[in-house]
């Protein structure tokens, strides 16, 4: 990475300082400490100078420079209509490709200075339009402007993968994002990720910190069945009753609609019909408002072989439980839809996604951004092997389905395998667990305090290097949201004061 790119002219003293800093950053206890050390490393390696060089094959610096000049000119000259026009023109988080992942790999903190300046100026210009300094635009027009901006710009989503007990890693991701005020309002999860999503989604904002302390996770969710029961063929190798009790205890009997009213979060739980001829689905306040959250999570955790397929339960207006699609049984959503990006994009107007990935069958094959997007000739052999390997694997499964697909159990196994291979496991920003063989021994353990703290810290440390890119992606969207909230509050306050004056 940057050490290879910028380290050719280092003297022995620089190399020694960098080695020391690298050791220190691996043991950082907070993001502030990590960032302080990361900035020192960027300075020592010379990576900081890269920020001031606008030349790059990954974005169009000329477009950004031109727009930056116009924004500054219109704002300082108080040309409000021109300012609003050019703001509308560029309301996308990746204008001129400034969100390209390779722009966030050369340094540990930040990206090109011109990109940071542009994002800052867009935010400042939006805030100026919303401020009282801008008197030439009526209040109602400002609200309409920011409502259209919010719709045009979109919003982010956070996606949690499956991974059994390794899913405790997700708590560290949440902790790091919450501390930097970067937690999206839309999130999805499958299997273990569904538990994380649901726990956040049924909680009041004031209760989130308590969840991330881990107390809710210290319950017996996994209990293996006696081998004699397994041989009889009823159910999976783990007892689903214990998992059900764990979920009902922590999630209560809230439906998706009730959960949204309580938390204000749009949670999505990925489930897949046991019959692989049907597509996987996401359950949320729009697609299944009356479905009980714990029921959807139980289905999303029903990993084939480990747990049996389950039926879903909804709640009527009178509070009585009733079957949801009574003739269908459901299994783990990560079998066919670990990250349901396209389905969520249609519902929530998403502009980018953050993926927290700990699935044990996926993590070993995940590539870093440098590996995925590098353009040198040496990258092509691996790229060809990966693409062709996927094509060949799908072809072999298609061939097998045609030959032995008449056997239901074999057909179902092949369908599930096809779903695992054919998925997209990357988001726009990827936070990936770095596991060794020891981690795989944790997978089906019931969470204990030491294990929770270890995996949570790993999640935090994996998130810290991604904070810079998430901040750049999120800043304009957050500014639009804050401006709209301020303007709406001012309007409501003025209307309330007006109604009181009329009554007097």
PDB file of C-alpha atoms in Angstrom, residues 139-311:
ATOM      1  CA  UNK A 139     -38.675  30.056   4.095  1.00  0.00           C
ATOM      2  CA  UNK A 140     -41.117  27.740   2.315  1.00  0.00           C
ATOM      3  CA  UNK A 141     -38.957  27.737  -0.819  1.00  0.00           C
ATOM      4  CA  UNK A 142     -35.925  26.796   1.260  1.00  0.00           C
ATOM      5  CA  UNK A 143     -37.782  23.809   2.692  1.00  0.00           C
ATOM      6  CA  UNK A 144     -38.881  22.724  -0.782  1.00  0.00           C
ATOM      7  CA  UNK A 145     -35.281  23.097  -2.017  1.00  0.00           C
ATOM      8  CA  UNK A 146     -33.829  20.932   0.748  1.00  0.00           C
ATOM      9  CA  UNK A 147     -36.570  18.312   0.387  1.00  0.00           C
ATOM     10  CA  UNK A 148     -35.696  17.937  -3.287  1.00  0.00           C
ATOM     11  CA  UNK A 149     -31.983  17.887  -2.386  1.00  0.00           C
ATOM     12  CA  UNK A 150     -32.558  15.096   0.098  1.00  0.00           C
ATOM     13  CA  UNK A 151     -34.414  13.029  -2.467  1.00  0.00           C
ATOM     14  CA  UNK A 152     -31.800  13.638  -5.166  1.00  0.00           C
ATOM     15  CA  UNK A 153     -28.817  12.897  -2.922  1.00  0.00           C
ATOM     16  CA  UNK A 154     -30.181   9.723  -1.300  1.00  0.00           C
ATOM     17  CA  UNK A 155     -29.023   8.088   1.905  1.00  0.00           C
ATOM     18  CA  UNK A 156     -26.577   5.343   2.993  1.00  0.00           C
ATOM     19  CA  UNK A 157     -27.264   1.856   4.328  1.00  0.00           C
ATOM     20  CA  UNK A 158     -25.291  -0.403   6.653  1.00  0.00           C
ATOM     21  CA  UNK A 159     -25.356  -4.134   5.883  1.00  0.00           C
ATOM     22  CA  UNK A 160     -24.390  -6.867   8.356  1.00  0.00           C
ATOM     23  CA  UNK A 161     -23.426 -10.294   7.036  1.00  0.00           C
ATOM     24  CA  UNK A 162     -24.022 -13.669   8.647  1.00  0.00           C
ATOM     25  CA  UNK A 163     -21.281 -15.403  10.604  1.00  0.00           C
ATOM     26  CA  UNK A 164     -22.736 -17.042  13.760  1.00  0.00           C
ATOM     27  CA  UNK A 165     -20.901 -15.874  16.910  1.00  0.00           C
ATOM     28  CA  UNK A 166     -18.343 -14.057  14.760  1.00  0.00           C
ATOM     29  CA  UNK A 167     -21.199 -11.594  14.197  1.00  0.00           C
ATOM     30  CA  UNK A 168     -20.183  -9.934  17.488  1.00  0.00           C
ATOM     31  CA  UNK A 169     -17.676  -8.164  15.227  1.00  0.00           C
ATOM     32  CA  UNK A 170     -20.645  -6.077  14.015  1.00  0.00           C
ATOM     33  CA  UNK A 171     -21.006  -4.497  17.472  1.00  0.00           C
ATOM     34  CA  UNK A 172     -17.544  -2.964  17.069  1.00  0.00           C
ATOM     35  CA  UNK A 173     -18.478  -1.576  13.651  1.00  0.00           C
ATOM     36  CA  UNK A 174     -21.602   0.016  15.151  1.00  0.00           C
ATOM     37  CA  UNK A 175     -19.656   1.411  18.110  1.00  0.00           C
ATOM     38  CA  UNK A 176     -17.057   3.063  15.883  1.00  0.00           C
ATOM     39  CA  UNK A 177     -19.674   4.564  13.548  1.00  0.00           C
ATOM     40  CA  UNK A 178     -21.879   5.817  16.395  1.00  0.00           C
ATOM     41  CA  UNK A 179     -18.942   7.528  18.106  1.00  0.00           C
ATOM     42  CA  UNK A 180     -18.279   9.483  14.889  1.00  0.00           C
ATOM     43  CA  UNK A 181     -22.000  10.181  14.274  1.00  0.00           C
ATOM     44  CA  UNK A 182     -21.876   8.185  11.036  1.00  0.00           C
ATOM     45  CA  UNK A 183     -24.499   5.511  11.734  1.00  0.00           C
ATOM     46  CA  UNK A 184     -26.969   5.181   8.824  1.00  0.00           C
ATOM     47  CA  UNK A 185     -30.720   5.068   9.435  1.00  0.00           C
ATOM     48  CA  UNK A 186     -31.139   2.134   7.027  1.00  0.00           C
ATOM     49  CA  UNK A 187     -29.625  -1.236   7.830  1.00  0.00           C
ATOM     50  CA  UNK A 188     -29.963  -4.860   6.850  1.00  0.00           C
ATOM     51  CA  UNK A 189     -28.822  -8.165   8.242  1.00  0.00           C
ATOM     52  CA  UNK A 190     -28.930 -11.864   7.581  1.00  0.00           C
ATOM     53  CA  UNK A 191     -28.334 -14.660  10.081  1.00  0.00           C
ATOM     54  CA  UNK A 192     -26.067 -13.245  12.836  1.00  0.00           C
ATOM     55  CA  UNK A 193     -26.294  -9.864  11.112  1.00  0.00           C
ATOM     56  CA  UNK A 194     -30.073 -10.036  11.444  1.00  0.00           C
ATOM     57  CA  UNK A 195     -29.691 -10.294  15.235  1.00  0.00           C
ATOM     58  CA  UNK A 196     -27.522  -7.145  15.274  1.00  0.00           C
ATOM     59  CA  UNK A 197     -29.943  -5.294  12.995  1.00  0.00           C
ATOM     60  CA  UNK A 198     -32.993  -6.307  15.006  1.00  0.00           C
ATOM     61  CA  UNK A 199     -31.482  -5.433  18.393  1.00  0.00           C
ATOM     62  CA  UNK A 200     -30.811  -1.914  17.148  1.00  0.00           C
ATOM     63  CA  UNK A 201     -34.156  -1.721  15.375  1.00  0.00           C
ATOM     64  CA  UNK A 202     -36.356  -2.518  18.397  1.00  0.00           C
ATOM     65  CA  UNK A 203     -34.501  -0.152  20.749  1.00  0.00           C
ATOM     66  CA  UNK A 204     -35.004   3.473  21.601  1.00  0.00           C
ATOM     67  CA  UNK A 205     -32.035   5.692  20.665  1.00  0.00           C
ATOM     68  CA  UNK A 206     -31.153   6.078  24.352  1.00  0.00           C
ATOM     69  CA  UNK A 207     -30.814   2.283  24.693  1.00  0.00           C
ATOM     70  CA  UNK A 208     -28.317   1.723  21.865  1.00  0.00           C
ATOM     71  CA  UNK A 209     -25.248   2.209  24.040  1.00  0.00           C
ATOM     72  CA  UNK A 210     -26.512  -0.387  26.510  1.00  0.00           C
ATOM     73  CA  UNK A 211     -26.843  -2.925  23.687  1.00  0.00           C
ATOM     74  CA  UNK A 212     -23.280  -2.254  22.563  1.00  0.00           C
ATOM     75  CA  UNK A 213     -22.060  -2.985  26.097  1.00  0.00           C
ATOM     76  CA  UNK A 214     -22.910  -6.582  25.324  1.00  0.00           C
ATOM     77  CA  UNK A 215     -25.121  -7.651  28.245  1.00  0.00           C
ATOM     78  CA  UNK A 216     -27.977  -8.656  25.920  1.00  0.00           C
ATOM     79  CA  UNK A 217     -25.739 -11.121  24.094  1.00  0.00           C
ATOM     80  CA  UNK A 218     -24.681 -13.159  27.123  1.00  0.00           C
ATOM     81  CA  UNK A 219     -27.345 -15.829  26.813  1.00  0.00           C
ATOM     82  CA  UNK A 220     -27.395 -19.437  25.717  1.00  0.00           C
ATOM     83  CA  UNK A 221     -28.510 -19.252  22.099  1.00  0.00           C
ATOM     84  CA  UNK A 222     -26.745 -22.390  20.841  1.00  0.00           C
ATOM     85  CA  UNK A 223     -27.354 -25.815  22.296  1.00  0.00           C
ATOM     86  CA  UNK A 224     -26.517 -28.929  20.322  1.00  0.00           C
ATOM     87  CA  UNK A 225     -29.029 -31.749  20.278  1.00  0.00           C
ATOM     88  CA  UNK A 226     -28.356 -35.310  21.365  1.00  0.00           C
ATOM     89  CA  UNK A 227     -26.941 -37.418  18.515  1.00  0.00           C
ATOM     90  CA  UNK A 228     -29.802 -39.892  18.836  1.00  0.00           C
ATOM     91  CA  UNK A 229     -32.305 -37.126  18.138  1.00  0.00           C
ATOM     92  CA  UNK A 230     -30.257 -35.967  15.155  1.00  0.00           C
ATOM     93  CA  UNK A 231     -30.215 -39.481  13.667  1.00  0.00           C
ATOM     94  CA  UNK A 232     -34.001 -39.572  13.777  1.00  0.00           C
ATOM     95  CA  UNK A 233     -33.938 -36.782  11.212  1.00  0.00           C
ATOM     96  CA  UNK A 234     -36.105 -34.255  13.043  1.00  0.00           C
ATOM     97  CA  UNK A 235     -34.576 -30.779  12.905  1.00  0.00           C
ATOM     98  CA  UNK A 236     -30.933 -29.717  12.723  1.00  0.00           C
ATOM     99  CA  UNK A 237     -27.911 -30.388  14.871  1.00  0.00           C
ATOM    100  CA  UNK A 238     -28.757 -27.405  17.135  1.00  0.00           C
ATOM    101  CA  UNK A 239     -31.944 -26.962  19.160  1.00  0.00           C
ATOM    102  CA  UNK A 240     -33.963 -24.117  17.652  1.00  0.00           C
ATOM    103  CA  UNK A 241     -35.922 -23.639  20.914  1.00  0.00           C
ATOM    104  CA  UNK A 242     -32.941 -22.052  22.659  1.00  0.00           C
ATOM    105  CA  UNK A 243     -32.364 -19.596  19.832  1.00  0.00           C
ATOM    106  CA  UNK A 244     -36.076 -18.752  19.789  1.00  0.00           C
ATOM    107  CA  UNK A 245     -36.060 -18.046  23.535  1.00  0.00           C
ATOM    108  CA  UNK A 246     -32.975 -15.837  23.160  1.00  0.00           C
ATOM    109  CA  UNK A 247     -34.618 -13.808  20.385  1.00  0.00           C
ATOM    110  CA  UNK A 248     -37.969 -13.396  22.117  1.00  0.00           C
ATOM    111  CA  UNK A 249     -36.237 -12.277  25.308  1.00  0.00           C
ATOM    112  CA  UNK A 250     -34.178  -9.599  23.541  1.00  0.00           C
ATOM    113  CA  UNK A 251     -36.551  -8.490  20.779  1.00  0.00           C
ATOM    114  CA  UNK A 252     -39.905  -8.672  22.536  1.00  0.00           C
ATOM    115  CA  UNK A 253     -43.084  -9.064  20.494  1.00  0.00           C
ATOM    116  CA  UNK A 254     -42.703  -5.983  18.285  1.00  0.00           C
ATOM    117  CA  UNK A 255     -43.696  -6.056  14.647  1.00  0.00           C
ATOM    118  CA  UNK A 256     -41.583  -4.298  12.023  1.00  0.00           C
ATOM    119  CA  UNK A 257     -44.014  -1.372  12.003  1.00  0.00           C
ATOM    120  CA  UNK A 258     -43.868  -1.075  15.800  1.00  0.00           C
ATOM    121  CA  UNK A 259     -40.068  -1.365  15.775  1.00  0.00           C
ATOM    122  CA  UNK A 260     -39.755   1.517  13.319  1.00  0.00           C
ATOM    123  CA  UNK A 261     -42.075   3.686  15.418  1.00  0.00           C
ATOM    124  CA  UNK A 262     -39.903   3.001  18.470  1.00  0.00           C
ATOM    125  CA  UNK A 263     -36.395   3.330  17.017  1.00  0.00           C
ATOM    126  CA  UNK A 264     -36.806   5.434  13.867  1.00  0.00           C
ATOM    127  CA  UNK A 265     -34.514   2.958  12.091  1.00  0.00           C
ATOM    128  CA  UNK A 266     -35.375   1.184   8.860  1.00  0.00           C
ATOM    129  CA  UNK A 267     -34.340  -2.403   9.562  1.00  0.00           C
ATOM    130  CA  UNK A 268     -34.352  -5.140   6.937  1.00  0.00           C
ATOM    131  CA  UNK A 269     -34.032  -8.855   7.663  1.00  0.00           C
ATOM    132  CA  UNK A 270     -33.067 -11.159   4.792  1.00  0.00           C
ATOM    133  CA  UNK A 271     -34.865 -14.507   4.631  1.00  0.00           C
ATOM    134  CA  UNK A 272     -35.015 -17.175   1.956  1.00  0.00           C
ATOM    135  CA  UNK A 273     -37.837 -19.666   1.265  1.00  0.00           C
ATOM    136  CA  UNK A 274     -36.726 -23.255   1.855  1.00  0.00           C
ATOM    137  CA  UNK A 275     -38.057 -23.990  -1.612  1.00  0.00           C
ATOM    138  CA  UNK A 276     -35.243 -22.497  -3.693  1.00  0.00           C
ATOM    139  CA  UNK A 277     -37.569 -21.948  -6.669  1.00  0.00           C
ATOM    140  CA  UNK A 278     -38.766 -18.802  -4.835  1.00  0.00           C
ATOM    141  CA  UNK A 279     -36.604 -15.688  -4.530  1.00  0.00           C
ATOM    142  CA  UNK A 280     -35.145 -14.477  -1.246  1.00  0.00           C
ATOM    143  CA  UNK A 281     -36.975 -11.601   0.432  1.00  0.00           C
ATOM    144  CA  UNK A 282     -36.290  -8.745   2.802  1.00  0.00           C
ATOM    145  CA  UNK A 283     -38.705  -8.177   5.664  1.00  0.00           C
ATOM    146  CA  UNK A 284     -39.234  -4.612   6.853  1.00  0.00           C
ATOM    147  CA  UNK A 285     -41.891  -2.082   7.786  1.00  0.00           C
ATOM    148  CA  UNK A 286     -42.928  -1.750   4.115  1.00  0.00           C
ATOM    149  CA  UNK A 287     -42.915  -5.364   2.924  1.00  0.00           C
ATOM    150  CA  UNK A 288     -44.097  -7.039   6.152  1.00  0.00           C
ATOM    151  CA  UNK A 289     -45.303  -4.437   8.696  1.00  0.00           C
ATOM    152  CA  UNK A 290     -47.245  -6.973  10.810  1.00  0.00           C
ATOM    153  CA  UNK A 291     -44.511  -9.616  10.893  1.00  0.00           C
ATOM    154  CA  UNK A 292     -42.908 -10.146  14.315  1.00  0.00           C
ATOM    155  CA  UNK A 293     -39.253  -9.122  14.240  1.00  0.00           C
ATOM    156  CA  UNK A 294     -38.074 -12.091  16.303  1.00  0.00           C
ATOM    157  CA  UNK A 295     -39.839 -14.456  13.900  1.00  0.00           C
ATOM    158  CA  UNK A 296     -38.051 -13.013  10.856  1.00  0.00           C
ATOM    159  CA  UNK A 297     -34.693 -13.138  12.641  1.00  0.00           C
ATOM    160  CA  UNK A 298     -35.277 -16.756  13.664  1.00  0.00           C
ATOM    161  CA  UNK A 299     -35.883 -17.634  10.016  1.00  0.00           C
ATOM    162  CA  UNK A 300     -32.815 -15.677   8.927  1.00  0.00           C
ATOM    163  CA  UNK A 301     -30.707 -17.652  11.419  1.00  0.00           C
ATOM    164  CA  UNK A 302     -32.029 -21.026  10.238  1.00  0.00           C
ATOM    165  CA  UNK A 303     -28.801 -22.161   8.577  1.00  0.00           C
ATOM    166  CA  UNK A 304     -29.490 -25.415   6.714  1.00  0.00           C
ATOM    167  CA  UNK A 305     -28.238 -28.464   8.667  1.00  0.00           C
ATOM    168  CA  UNK A 306     -27.600 -26.378  11.815  1.00  0.00           C
ATOM    169  CA  UNK A 307     -31.270 -25.419  12.297  1.00  0.00           C
ATOM    170  CA  UNK A 308     -34.445 -26.702  10.651  1.00  0.00           C
ATOM    171  CA  UNK A 309     -36.519 -24.454   8.354  1.00  0.00           C
ATOM    172  CA  UNK A 310     -39.016 -22.360  10.334  1.00  0.00           C
ATOM    173  CA  UNK A 311     -42.414 -20.772   9.791  1.00  0.00           C
TER     174      UNK A 311
END
